[in-house]
Tab-separated table of C-alpha atoms and ligand atoms in Angstrom:
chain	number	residue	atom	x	y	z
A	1	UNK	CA	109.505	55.840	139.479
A	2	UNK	CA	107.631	55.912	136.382
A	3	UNK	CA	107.068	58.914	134.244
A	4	UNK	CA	104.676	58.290	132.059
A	5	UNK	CA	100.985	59.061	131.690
A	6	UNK	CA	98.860	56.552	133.335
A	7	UNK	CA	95.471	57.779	133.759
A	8	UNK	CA	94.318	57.268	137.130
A	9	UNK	CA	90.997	58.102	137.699
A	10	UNK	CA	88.246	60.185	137.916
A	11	UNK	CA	90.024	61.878	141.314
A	12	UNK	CA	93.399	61.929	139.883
A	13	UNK	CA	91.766	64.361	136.484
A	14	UNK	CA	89.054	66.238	138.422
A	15	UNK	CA	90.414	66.794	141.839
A	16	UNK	CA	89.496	70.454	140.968
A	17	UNK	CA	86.209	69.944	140.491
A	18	UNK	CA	85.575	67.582	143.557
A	19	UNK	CA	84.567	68.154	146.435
A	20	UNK	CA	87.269	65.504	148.869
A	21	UNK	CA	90.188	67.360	150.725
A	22	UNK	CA	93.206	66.817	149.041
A	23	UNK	CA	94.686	64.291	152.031
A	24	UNK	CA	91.978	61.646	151.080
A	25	UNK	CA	93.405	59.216	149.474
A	26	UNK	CA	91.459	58.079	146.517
A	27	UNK	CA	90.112	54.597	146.274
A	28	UNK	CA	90.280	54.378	142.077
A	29	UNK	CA	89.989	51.279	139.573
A	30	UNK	CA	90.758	53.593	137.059
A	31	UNK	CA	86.933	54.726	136.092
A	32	UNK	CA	85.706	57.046	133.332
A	33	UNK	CA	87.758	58.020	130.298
A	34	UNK	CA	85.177	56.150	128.531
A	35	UNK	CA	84.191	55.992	124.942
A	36	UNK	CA	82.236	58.251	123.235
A	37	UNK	CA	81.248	56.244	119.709
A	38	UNK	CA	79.130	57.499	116.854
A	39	UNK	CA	76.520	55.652	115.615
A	40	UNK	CA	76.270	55.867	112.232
A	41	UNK	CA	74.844	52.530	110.778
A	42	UNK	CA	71.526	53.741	113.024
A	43	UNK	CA	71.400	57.056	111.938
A	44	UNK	CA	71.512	56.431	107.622
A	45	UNK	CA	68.619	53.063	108.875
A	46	UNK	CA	66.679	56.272	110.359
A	47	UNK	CA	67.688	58.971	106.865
A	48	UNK	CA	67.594	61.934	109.452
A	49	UNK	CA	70.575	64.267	109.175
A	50	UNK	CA	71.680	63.808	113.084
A	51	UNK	CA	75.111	62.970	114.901
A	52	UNK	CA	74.147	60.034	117.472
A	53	UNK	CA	76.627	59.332	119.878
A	54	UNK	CA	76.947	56.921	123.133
A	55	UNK	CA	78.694	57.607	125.791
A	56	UNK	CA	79.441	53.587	126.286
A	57	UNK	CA	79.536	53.601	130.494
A	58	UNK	CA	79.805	49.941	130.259
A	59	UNK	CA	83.297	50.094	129.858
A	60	UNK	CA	83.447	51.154	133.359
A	61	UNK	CA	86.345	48.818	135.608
A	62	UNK	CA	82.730	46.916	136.688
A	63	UNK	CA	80.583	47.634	133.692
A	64	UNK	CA	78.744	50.824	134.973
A	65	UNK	CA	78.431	53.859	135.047
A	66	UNK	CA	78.177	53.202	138.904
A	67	UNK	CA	81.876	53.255	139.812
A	68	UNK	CA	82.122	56.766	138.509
A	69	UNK	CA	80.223	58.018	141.658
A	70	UNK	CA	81.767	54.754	143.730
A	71	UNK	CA	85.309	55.705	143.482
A	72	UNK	CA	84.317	59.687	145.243
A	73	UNK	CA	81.713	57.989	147.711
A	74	UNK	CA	84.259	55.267	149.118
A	75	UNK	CA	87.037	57.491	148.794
A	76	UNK	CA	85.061	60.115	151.498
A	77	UNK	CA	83.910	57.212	153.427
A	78	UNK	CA	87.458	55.978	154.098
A	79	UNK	CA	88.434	59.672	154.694
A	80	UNK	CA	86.064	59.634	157.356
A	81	UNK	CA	87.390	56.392	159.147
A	82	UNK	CA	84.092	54.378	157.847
A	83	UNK	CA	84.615	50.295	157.933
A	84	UNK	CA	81.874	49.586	156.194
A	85	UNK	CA	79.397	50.680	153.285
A	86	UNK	CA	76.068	49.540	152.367
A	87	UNK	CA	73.533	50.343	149.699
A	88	UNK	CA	70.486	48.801	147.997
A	89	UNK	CA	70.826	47.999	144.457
A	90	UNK	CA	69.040	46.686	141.392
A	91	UNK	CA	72.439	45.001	140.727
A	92	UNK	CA	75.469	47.916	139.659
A	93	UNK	CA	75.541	49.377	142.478
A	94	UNK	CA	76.000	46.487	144.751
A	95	UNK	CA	78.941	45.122	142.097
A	96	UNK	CA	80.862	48.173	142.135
A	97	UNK	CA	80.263	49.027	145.898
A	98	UNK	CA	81.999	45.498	146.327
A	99	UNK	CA	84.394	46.236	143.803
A	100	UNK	CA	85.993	49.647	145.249
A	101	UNK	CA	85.238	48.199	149.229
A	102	UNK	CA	87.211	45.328	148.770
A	103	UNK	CA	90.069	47.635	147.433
A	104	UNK	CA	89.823	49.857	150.088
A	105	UNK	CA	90.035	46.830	152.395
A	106	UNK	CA	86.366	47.537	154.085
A	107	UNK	CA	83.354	45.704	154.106
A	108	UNK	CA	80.389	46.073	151.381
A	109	UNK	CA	76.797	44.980	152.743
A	110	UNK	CA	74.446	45.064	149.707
A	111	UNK	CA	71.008	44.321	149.851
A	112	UNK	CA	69.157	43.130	146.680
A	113	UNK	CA	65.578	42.623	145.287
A	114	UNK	CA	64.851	38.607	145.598
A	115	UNK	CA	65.979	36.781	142.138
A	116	UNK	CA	65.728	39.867	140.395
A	117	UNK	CA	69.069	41.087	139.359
A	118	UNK	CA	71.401	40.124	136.137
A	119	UNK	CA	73.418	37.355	136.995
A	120	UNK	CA	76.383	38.445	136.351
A	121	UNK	CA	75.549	41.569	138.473
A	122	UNK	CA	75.524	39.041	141.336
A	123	UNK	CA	78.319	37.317	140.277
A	124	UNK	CA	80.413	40.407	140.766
A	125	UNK	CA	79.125	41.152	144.517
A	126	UNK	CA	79.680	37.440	145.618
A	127	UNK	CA	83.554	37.525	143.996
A	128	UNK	CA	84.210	40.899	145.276
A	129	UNK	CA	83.264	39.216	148.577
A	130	UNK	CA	80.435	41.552	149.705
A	131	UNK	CA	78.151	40.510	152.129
A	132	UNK	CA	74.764	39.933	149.756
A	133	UNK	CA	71.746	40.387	151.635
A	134	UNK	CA	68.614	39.134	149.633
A	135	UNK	CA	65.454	40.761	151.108
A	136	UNK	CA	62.008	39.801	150.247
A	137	UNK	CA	60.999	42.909	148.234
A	138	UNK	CA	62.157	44.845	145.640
A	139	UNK	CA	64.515	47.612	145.454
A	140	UNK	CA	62.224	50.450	146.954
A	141	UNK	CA	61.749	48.794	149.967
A	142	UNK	CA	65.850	47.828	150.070
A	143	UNK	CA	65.938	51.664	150.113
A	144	UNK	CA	63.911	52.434	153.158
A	145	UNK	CA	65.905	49.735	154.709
A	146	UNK	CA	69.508	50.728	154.016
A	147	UNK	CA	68.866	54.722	154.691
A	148	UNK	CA	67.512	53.461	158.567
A	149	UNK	CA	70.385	51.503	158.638
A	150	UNK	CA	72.887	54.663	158.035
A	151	UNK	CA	70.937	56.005	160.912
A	152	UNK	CA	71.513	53.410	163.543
A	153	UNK	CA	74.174	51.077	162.123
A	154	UNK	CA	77.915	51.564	161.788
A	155	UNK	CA	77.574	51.720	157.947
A	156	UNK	CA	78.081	54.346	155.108
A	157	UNK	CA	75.556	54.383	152.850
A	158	UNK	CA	76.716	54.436	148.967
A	159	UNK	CA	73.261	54.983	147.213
A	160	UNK	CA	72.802	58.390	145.151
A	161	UNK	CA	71.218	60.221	147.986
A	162	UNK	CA	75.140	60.157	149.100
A	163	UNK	CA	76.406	63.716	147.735
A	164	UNK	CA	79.480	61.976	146.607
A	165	UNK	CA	77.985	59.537	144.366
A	166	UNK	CA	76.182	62.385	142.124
A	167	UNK	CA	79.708	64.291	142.467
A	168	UNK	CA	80.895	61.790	140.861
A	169	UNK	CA	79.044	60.744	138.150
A	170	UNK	CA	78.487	64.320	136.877
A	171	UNK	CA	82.245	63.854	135.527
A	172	UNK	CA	80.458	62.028	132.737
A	173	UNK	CA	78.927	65.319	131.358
A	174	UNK	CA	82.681	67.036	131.585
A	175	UNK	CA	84.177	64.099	129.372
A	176	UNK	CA	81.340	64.381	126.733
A	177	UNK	CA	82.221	68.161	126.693
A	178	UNK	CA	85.739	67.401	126.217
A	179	UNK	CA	85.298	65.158	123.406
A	180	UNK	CA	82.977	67.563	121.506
A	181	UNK	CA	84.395	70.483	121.862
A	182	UNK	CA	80.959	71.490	123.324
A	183	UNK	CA	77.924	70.269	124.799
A	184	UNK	CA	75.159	67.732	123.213
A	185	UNK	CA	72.197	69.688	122.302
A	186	UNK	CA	70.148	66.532	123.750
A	187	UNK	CA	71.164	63.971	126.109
A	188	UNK	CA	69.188	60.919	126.192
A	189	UNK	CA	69.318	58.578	129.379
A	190	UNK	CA	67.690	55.737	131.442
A	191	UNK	CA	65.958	56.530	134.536
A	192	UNK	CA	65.605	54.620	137.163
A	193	UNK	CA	66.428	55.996	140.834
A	194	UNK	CA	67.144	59.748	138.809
A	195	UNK	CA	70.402	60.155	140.243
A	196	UNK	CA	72.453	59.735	137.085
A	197	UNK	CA	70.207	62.756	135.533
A	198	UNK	CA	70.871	64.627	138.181
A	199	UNK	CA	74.505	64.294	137.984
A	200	UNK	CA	74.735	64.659	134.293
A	201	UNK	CA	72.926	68.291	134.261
A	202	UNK	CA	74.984	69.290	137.600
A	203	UNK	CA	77.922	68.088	135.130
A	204	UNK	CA	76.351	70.008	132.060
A	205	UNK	CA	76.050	73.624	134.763
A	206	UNK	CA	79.208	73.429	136.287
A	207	UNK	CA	80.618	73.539	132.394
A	208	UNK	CA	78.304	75.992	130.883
A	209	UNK	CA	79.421	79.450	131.000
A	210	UNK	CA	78.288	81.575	133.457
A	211	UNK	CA	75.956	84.803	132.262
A	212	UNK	CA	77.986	87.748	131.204
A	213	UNK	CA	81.024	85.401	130.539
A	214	UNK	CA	82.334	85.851	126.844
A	215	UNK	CA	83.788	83.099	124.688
A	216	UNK	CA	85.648	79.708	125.795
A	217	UNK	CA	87.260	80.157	129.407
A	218	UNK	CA	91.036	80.248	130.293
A	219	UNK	CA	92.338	77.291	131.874
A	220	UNK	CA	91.779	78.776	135.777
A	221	UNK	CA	93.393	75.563	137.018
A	222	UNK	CA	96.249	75.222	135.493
A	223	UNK	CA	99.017	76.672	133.264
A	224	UNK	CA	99.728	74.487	130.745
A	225	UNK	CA	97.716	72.621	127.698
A	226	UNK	CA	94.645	71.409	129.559
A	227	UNK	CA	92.011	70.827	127.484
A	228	UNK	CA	89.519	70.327	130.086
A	229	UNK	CA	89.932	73.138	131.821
A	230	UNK	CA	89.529	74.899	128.636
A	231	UNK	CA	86.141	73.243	127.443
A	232	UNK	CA	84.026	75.548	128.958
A	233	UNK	CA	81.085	75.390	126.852
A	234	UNK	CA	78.305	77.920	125.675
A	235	UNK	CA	75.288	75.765	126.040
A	236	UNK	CA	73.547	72.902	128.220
A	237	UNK	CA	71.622	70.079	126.135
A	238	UNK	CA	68.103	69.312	126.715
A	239	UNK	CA	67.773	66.382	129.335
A	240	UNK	CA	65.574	63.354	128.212
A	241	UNK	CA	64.938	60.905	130.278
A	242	UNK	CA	63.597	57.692	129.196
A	243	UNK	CA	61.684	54.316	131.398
A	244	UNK	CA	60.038	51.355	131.400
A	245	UNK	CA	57.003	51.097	130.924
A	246	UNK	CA	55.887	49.172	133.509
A	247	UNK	CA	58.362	51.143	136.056
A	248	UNK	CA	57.364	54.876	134.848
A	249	UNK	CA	57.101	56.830	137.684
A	250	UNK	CA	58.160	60.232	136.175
A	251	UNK	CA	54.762	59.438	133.028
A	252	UNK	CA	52.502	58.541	135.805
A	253	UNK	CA	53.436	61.354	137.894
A	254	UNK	CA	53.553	59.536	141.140
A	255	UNK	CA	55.613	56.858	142.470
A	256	UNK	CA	54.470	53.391	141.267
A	257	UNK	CA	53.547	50.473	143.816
A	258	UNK	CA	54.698	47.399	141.854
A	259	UNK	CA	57.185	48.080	139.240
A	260	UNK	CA	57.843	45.561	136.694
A	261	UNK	CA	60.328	45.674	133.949
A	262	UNK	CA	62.603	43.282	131.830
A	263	UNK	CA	65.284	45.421	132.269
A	264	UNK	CA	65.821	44.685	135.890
A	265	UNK	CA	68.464	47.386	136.301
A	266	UNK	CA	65.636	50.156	135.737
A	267	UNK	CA	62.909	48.357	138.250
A	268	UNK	CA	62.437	50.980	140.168
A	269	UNK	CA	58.851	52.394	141.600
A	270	UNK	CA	60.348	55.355	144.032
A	271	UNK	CA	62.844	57.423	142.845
A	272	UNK	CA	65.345	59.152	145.436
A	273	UNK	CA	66.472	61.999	143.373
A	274	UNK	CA	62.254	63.093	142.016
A	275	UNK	CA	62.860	66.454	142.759
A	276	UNK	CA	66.315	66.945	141.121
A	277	UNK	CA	65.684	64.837	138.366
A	278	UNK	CA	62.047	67.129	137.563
A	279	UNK	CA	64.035	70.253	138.082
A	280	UNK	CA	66.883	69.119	135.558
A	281	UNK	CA	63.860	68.434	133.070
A	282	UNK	CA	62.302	71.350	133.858
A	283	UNK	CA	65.038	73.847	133.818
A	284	UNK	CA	66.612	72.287	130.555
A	285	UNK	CA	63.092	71.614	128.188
A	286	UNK	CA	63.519	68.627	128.438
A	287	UNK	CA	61.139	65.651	128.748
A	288	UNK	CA	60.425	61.613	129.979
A	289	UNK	CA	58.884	59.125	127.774
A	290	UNK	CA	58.148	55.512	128.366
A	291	UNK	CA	58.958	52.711	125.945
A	292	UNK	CA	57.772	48.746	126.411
A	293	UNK	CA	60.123	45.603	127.235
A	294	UNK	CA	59.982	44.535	123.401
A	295	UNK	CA	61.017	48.010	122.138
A	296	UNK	CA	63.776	48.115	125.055
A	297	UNK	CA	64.959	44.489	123.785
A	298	UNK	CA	64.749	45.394	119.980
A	299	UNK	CA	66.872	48.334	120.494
A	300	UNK	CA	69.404	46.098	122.055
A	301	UNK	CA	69.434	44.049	119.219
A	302	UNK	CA	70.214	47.016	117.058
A	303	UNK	CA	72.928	47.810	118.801
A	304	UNK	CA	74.723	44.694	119.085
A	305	UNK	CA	74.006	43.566	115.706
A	306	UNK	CA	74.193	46.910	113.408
A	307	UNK	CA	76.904	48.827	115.840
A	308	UNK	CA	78.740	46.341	117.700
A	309	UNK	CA	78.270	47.223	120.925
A	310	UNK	CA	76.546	45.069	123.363
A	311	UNK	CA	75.144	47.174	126.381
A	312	UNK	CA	72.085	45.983	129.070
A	313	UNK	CA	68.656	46.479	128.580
A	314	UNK	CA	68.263	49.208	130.785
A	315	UNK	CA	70.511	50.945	129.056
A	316	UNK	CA	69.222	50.093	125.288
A	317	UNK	CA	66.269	52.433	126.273
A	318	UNK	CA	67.909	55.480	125.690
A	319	UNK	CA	68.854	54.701	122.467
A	320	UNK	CA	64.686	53.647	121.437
A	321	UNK	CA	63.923	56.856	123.193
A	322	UNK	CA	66.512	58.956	121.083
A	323	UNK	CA	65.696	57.170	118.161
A	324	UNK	CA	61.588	57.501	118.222
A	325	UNK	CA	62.059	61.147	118.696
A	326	UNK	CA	64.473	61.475	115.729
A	327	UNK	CA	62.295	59.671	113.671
A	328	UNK	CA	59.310	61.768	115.325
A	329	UNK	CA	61.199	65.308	114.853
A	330	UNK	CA	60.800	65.930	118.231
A	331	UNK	CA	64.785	66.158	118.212
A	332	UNK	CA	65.288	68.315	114.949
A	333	UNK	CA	67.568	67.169	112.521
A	334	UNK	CA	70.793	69.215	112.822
A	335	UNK	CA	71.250	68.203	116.537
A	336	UNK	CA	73.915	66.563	117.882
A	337	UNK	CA	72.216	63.845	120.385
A	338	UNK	CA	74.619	61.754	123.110
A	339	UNK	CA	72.664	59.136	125.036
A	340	UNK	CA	74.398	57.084	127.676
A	341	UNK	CA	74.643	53.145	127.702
A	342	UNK	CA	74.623	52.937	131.408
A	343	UNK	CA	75.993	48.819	132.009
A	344	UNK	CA	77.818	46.075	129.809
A	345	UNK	CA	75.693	43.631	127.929
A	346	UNK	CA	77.559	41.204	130.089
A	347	UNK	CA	76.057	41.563	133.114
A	348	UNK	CA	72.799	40.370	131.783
A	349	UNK	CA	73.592	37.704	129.294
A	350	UNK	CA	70.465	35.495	130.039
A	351	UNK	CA	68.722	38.111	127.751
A	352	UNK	CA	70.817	36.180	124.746
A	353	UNK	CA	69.491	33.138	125.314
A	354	UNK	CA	66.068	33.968	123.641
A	355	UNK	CA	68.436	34.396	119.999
A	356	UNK	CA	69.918	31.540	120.519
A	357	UNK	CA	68.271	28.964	118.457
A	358	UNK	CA	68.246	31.323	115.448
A	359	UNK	CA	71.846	32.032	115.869
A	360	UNK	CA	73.603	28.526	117.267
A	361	UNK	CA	73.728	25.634	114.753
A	362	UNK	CA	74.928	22.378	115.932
A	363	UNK	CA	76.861	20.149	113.696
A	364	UNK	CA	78.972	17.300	113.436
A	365	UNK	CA	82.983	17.703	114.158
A	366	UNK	CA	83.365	17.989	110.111
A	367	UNK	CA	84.656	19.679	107.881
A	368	UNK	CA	82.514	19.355	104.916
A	369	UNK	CA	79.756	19.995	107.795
A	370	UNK	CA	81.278	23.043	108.441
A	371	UNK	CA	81.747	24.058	104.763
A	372	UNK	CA	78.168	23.343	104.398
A	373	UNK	CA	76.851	25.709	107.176
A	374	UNK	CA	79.162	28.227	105.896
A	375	UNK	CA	77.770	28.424	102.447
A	376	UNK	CA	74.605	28.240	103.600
A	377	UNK	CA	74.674	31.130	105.848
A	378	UNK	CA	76.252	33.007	103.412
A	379	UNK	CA	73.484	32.995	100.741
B	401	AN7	C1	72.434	49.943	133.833
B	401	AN7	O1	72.299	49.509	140.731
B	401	AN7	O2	69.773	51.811	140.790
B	401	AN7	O3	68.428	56.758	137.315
B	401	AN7	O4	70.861	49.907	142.290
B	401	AN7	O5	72.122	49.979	136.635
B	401	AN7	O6	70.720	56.929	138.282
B	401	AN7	O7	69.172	55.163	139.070
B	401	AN7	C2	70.919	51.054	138.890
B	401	AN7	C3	70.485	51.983	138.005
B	401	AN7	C4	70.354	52.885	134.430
B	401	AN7	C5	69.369	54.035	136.349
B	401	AN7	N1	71.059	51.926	133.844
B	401	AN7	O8	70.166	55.076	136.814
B	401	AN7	C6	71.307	50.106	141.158
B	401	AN7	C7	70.593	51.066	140.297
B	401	AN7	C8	71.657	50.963	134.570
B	401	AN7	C9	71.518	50.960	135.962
B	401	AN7	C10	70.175	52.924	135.798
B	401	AN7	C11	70.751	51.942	136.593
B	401	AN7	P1	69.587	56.060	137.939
C-alpha cells in the first residue's frame, strides 16, 4: 500500500463540495491541479501596472478544461448504471467524453459538426474508440439532436446542460482561489456554449463569504492544515466573457443562425447556458466583447512566442479581450486579472502551418550549412 500523496482528482480533493454520494466510484484521469502562470513579458509590452495570470486548462489529462466537468458527469452516469454517454461537441468535449468512457469501460457516442473540428480533437475521439458520428450541420443542430436522444435513447448525455458537468468545472474557480490567497478581481474567458462561465461564478459564490460572515473561514471540513478549506475569500471578480466575432451571440443579443469562426472550438450560434451565463454577467458587472479571427490568432502568437505557452485559438481570445481592456482602462490598473486558456495548442496544430515558411529553413545535411543559418538568424 502506498503512502504517499498522489493527487487523484478533482473527486478525490472536492468530494465536499460535490454533489455524488460517497459510494460512486469516481471515474478520474487525474484532472485539475492545473497551472496558474503569470504573464509578465505581456504585461511590461502593455506598461500597465496589472498582475495577468492564466489559468493554463490545457494541461488537462486531454487538453481541456472539459475533463474537469467529465470526470463528475461520467462518474454519476456510472453511479446510475448508464452504458453509454453521448454529447455534441465542437471537438473537447467529444475527446474527453471518449477519454473518461473508455476508462469507465462504457461507450462514448459523439456527434460532431462536418470537417469542422481541430484535428487532433478528432484524433483523440477515434483513439479513445468513441463512436464519431459526423452530422451534416454544425454544433447547434448536434445539440437539438443529442438532448432528443437522452429522451428516447439509452444514452447519458455529457453536454453542460448535465448538472454534473458545471459541478465540475466550477472547481476551477476554487483552485484559482487557492493559489491567490483570494479571488481575481476580473476573470477573463471564452464563450462559446456559456457553461464554463457559469461554472466559474458558481465556483467564485460557493467561495465568497457569505453576508454577515467576518474574516477568512475555519476549515468546516476538516481538522487539520487544509488550505482549501480555509480560502474562503472576501470578494467575487467581475466575469468577462469574450467571442468571436463571427459567433457573438451574447453582442448581438440573440442567438446567431450561421456562426463562423477560426477558432472552431468557440463556433457556436445557440448557447445552452444564455440565461446563467447573462445572470453571472449581470450579477458580477461584468461584460462580453467580441474580437476578430486575426486578433484571436495574433494573441496566440503572443503567447507562444513572448510566454511560452501554446494554447488553441479559442482560448487565445481571452487573453486579446483582457489585454484590449487593460490597455483601454476598462480593467484599472491595480487589478489582479486571471483569464483561462481553455485547450492545448496541440489540438489544433494546422493553425501553425500558416508560420511555417517564416520559421522552417531547409538546408543541406551540413555543417557549415548549419553554421551559416545559425549566424544568420542570430543577427
Ligand atoms: C477550447 O467541446 O463546446 O462556453 O463541444 O473547447 O463552456 O462552451 C467547447 C467549448 C472555450 C467554450 N474554449 O466553453 C465542445 C465545446 C475551448 C472549448 C470553449 C470550448 P463554453
Amino acid at each position: 500500500m502506498a503512502t504517499g500523496n498522489r493527487y487523484t482528482g478533482l473527486i478525490g480533493k472536492y468530494a465536499d463540495r460535490l454533489p455524488l454520494s460517497s459510494d460512486a466510484a469516481p471515474i478520474s484521469l487525474g484532472e485539475g491541479n492545473t497551472p496558474l502562470i503569470r504573464l509578465d513579458n505581456l504585461v511590461r509590452d502593455i506598461g500597465k501596472d496589472v498582475e495577468l495570470y492564466v489559468k493554463y486548462e490545457g494541461l488537462n489529462p486531454t487538453g481541456s478544461f472539459k475533463d474537469r466537468g467529465m470526470t463528475v458527469a461520467v462518474t454519476q452516469a456510472v453511479a446510475e448504471g448508464s452504458q453509454a454517454i453521448i454529447c455534441a461537441s465542437t471537438g473537447n468535449t467529444s475527446a474527453s467524453a471518449a477519454a473518461y468512457a473508455a476508462r469507465a469501460g462504457i461507450k462514448a457516442f459523439v456527434l460532431i459538426p462536418d470537417g469542422k473540428i481541430a484535428m487532433g480533437k478528432l484524433a483523440q475521439a477515434i483513439m479513445h474508440g468513441a463512436e464519431v458520428l459526423q452530422i451534416h450541420g454544425n454544433f447547434d443542430d448536434g445539440m437539438r439532436i443529442v438532448k432528443e436522444m437522452a429522451e428516447t435513447a439509452p444514452v447519458s448525455l455529457v453536454n453542460s446542460v448535465n448538472p454534473y458537468r458545471l459541478q465540475g468545472q466550477k472547481t476551477a474557480a476554487f483552485e484559482i482561489c487557492e493559489a491567490l490567497g483570494r479571488a481575481p478581481d476580473y476573470h477573463c474567458l471564452p464563450v462559446g456554449n456559456a457553461g464554463n462561465i457559469t461554472a466559474y461564478w458558481m465556483g467564485y459564490s460557493e467561495m465568497a463569504l457569505k453576508p454577515g460572515e467576518a474574516g477568512t473561514q475555519a476549515c468546516k471540513f476538516c481538522e487539520g492544515d487544509c488550505q482549501f478549506h480555509q480560502a474562503a475569500v472576501a470578494s467575487r471578480p467581475v466575469m468577462v466573457g469574450y467571442q468571436a466575432s463571427g459567433a457573438a451571440p451574447f453582442l448581438r443579443g440573440h442567438p446567431v443562425e450561421k456562426p463562423e469562426t477560426i477558432a472552431t472550438a468557440i463556433r457556436i450560434g445557440a448557447p445552452q447556458s444564455w440565461d446563467q451565463a447573462l445572470a453571472a454577467s449581470r450579477e458580477s458587472s461584468g461584460w462580453f466583447d467580441e474580437f476578430d479571427d486575426e486578433a484571436i490568432l495574433e494573441t496566440q502568437w503572443l503567447l507562444t512566442s513572448r510566454e511560452g505557452i501554446f494554447c488553441e485559438p479559442a482560448s487565445a481570445v481571452s487573453v486579446a479581450g483582457a489585454i484590449a481592456d487593460i490597455r483601454s482602462g476598462k480593467i484599472a490598473e491595480g487589478s489582479t486579472v486571471v483569464c483561462t486558456l481553455t485547450g492545448h495548442g496541440l489540438k489544433d496544430p494546422g493553425v501553425a502551418e500558416r508560420y511555417a515558411d517564416a520559421a522552417v529553413s531547409t538546408l543541406a545535411a551540413e555543417s557549415s550549412a548549419v553554421k551559416e543559418a545559425i549566424l544568420g538568424k542570430m543577427r
